Amino acid sequence: MGAEQGSRIAATVTDWLGRFEAALASGDPGRLAPLFLDDAHWRDVLALTWRIATVSGGEAVAGDLARLGRERRLRGLTIHPDRCPPRIVARAGVEVVEAMIGFETDVGRGSGIVRFRLDRGLDTPRAWTLLTALDELRGHEEATVRAAREGPVFERDMHGPNWLDRRQAARAYADRDPAVLIVGGGHAGLTIAARLGQLGVDALVVDRMARVGDNWRLRYHGLKLHNQKHSNHLPYLPFPETFPTYIPKDMVANWLELYVEALEINFWTGTAFEGGTYDDEAGCWTARLRLADGGERVMRPRHIVMATSVSGTPSLPEIPTLERFGGSVVHSSGFGSGADWRDRDVLVFGTGTSAHDIAQDLHGSGARVTMIQRSPTLVVNIEPSAQLYDGVYLGDGPSLDDRDLINASMPLALMKVAHRLLTDEVREIDRPLLDGLEKAGFRLSFGEGGTGWPLLYRTRGGGYYFNVGCSDLIAAGRIPVVQNADIEGFEGGGARLADGRLLQADLVVLATGYKGQDHMVRSLFGDAVAERAGPVWGFDLEIQELRNMWTRTGHPGLWFTAGAFSQCRNYSKYLALAIKAEELGLVGPG
């Protein structure tokens, strides 16, 4: 884009922002409505609603903005001086002007994105999408807190407590309880702990594993991250450039351990969270912790953040007659190494990521392995196909913070359109592999409405596989696939098929996933808390957002975080701001 065109676009955006702010000041939806297309979407991340929510339709957007914009004193709207300048890009198959904006509210400063469709004209532009996201709370900015924490450069008393003494005392919690108890020490728990630390909120992470990073370190031997390094950085401390594109599990584990030390995160290993009860009058939890030495510690945090992703409880479907099988049965969580089953027969139930990886490990170790497919599964080649959905993070261009803002700015309806277009493209790229899989008897899915793997992840937490070689083995007939419906029953030596053949087996691996966070909440807090909090994960179609993720839930003081590295990096910022706002009394709990 040339300088002259860039100036014209910037002038158009500036003019729209001026008219938008004037209409907001009036509080009149009738003045706001002409500024938005009839099919407009507004996504708010804490800035005006204290929640994460999307409103669709020009009149609905205008009505809500007229009320909330005036209540929250939305003002100072301008093209953001420190972010990517306005430009022409394609979003959801449409060419748009995309502009990053800055603004202020009654409590802080924010950033956002506004888009105008080029095919609807720019003479009198009407916004197609608008994002408003809170960046910081006025007077409680991260840099200010960090400077306050540093203290004097040198201690006058050289024999007094030094940095290590203070860190050990902070971690011990001998004379205090944390404001926030974070349950789960993977990347989800560590990102919210790091964000809270930079906001001056006292937070403790607890994890039942013996060592930081064990939730990655102890998984199956060949595991690597299945998306590329550039989308997986953690806040404040990105992965080194020397790290490989696809990071191995042990490298991830060691980095998480380093991250805890570098970011001064308070972390108790070997500590199991055994449940909690909430005191509405006192506004705090009574949380029970089982310590590494077998003792118990009771804490009374004001907030509990569940960062365990899944319950850790294996999902074990009822498989008729499996009890008759004479060999070993193990859930994928308990599977060790394929080398233990060399020259033996193994049935792997499931066709998701873990099932494929375990089957490939077994095959490579010399086992005779057959996969049992229970339902159609989405398969994409890891390169380039799977990575195309992370397109906002590919190539040169805006900073990582800007890319995260772009990612947050896409409303669900347009995300579905974009992913449907990508999935059509991916199906053509992967056509030879997909044809081979179908010929081998593998049933394929392409996601909800053909939208690919990302929405499967957000609704089911699985149901797909990034092909790193196992699909090629299936297509070549080296790993057979049998449909579960074709199994008549189990007997001592294996599975008997409806056509009379026996699938011999020494081991059955149940790669059938885990029970979700709803199960975890009920088991740890009871039915009353679970009902009050509401469902977790999957979409709330009324607000077009993931249910109860990174935002206030129906239960005061109970929060959830989960998801990919990129999601946790991005949304931990907003979750931390929401908790800090409650700590400051800017918004009431729940």
Coordinates of C-alpha atoms in Angstrom, one line a residue, residues 8 18 20 36 72 86 140 199 252 310 409 430 500 561:
R8 CA -6.5 8.4 2.7
G18 CA -14.7 11.1 15.4
F20 CA -18.5 7.4 16.5
F36 CA -22.5 0.1 11.4
R72 CA -18.3 3.6 30.9
P86 CA -4.4 0.9 9.1
H140 CA -2.4 -0.1 38.2
L199 CA -0.3 -6.7 38.5
V252 CA 8.7 -27.6 26.8
V310 CA -9.4 -31.5 31.8
S409 CA -11.0 -9.5 17.2
D430 CA -4.4 -33.0 1.3
G500 CA -16.0 -64.3 12.1
T561 CA -8.3 -21.0 32.0

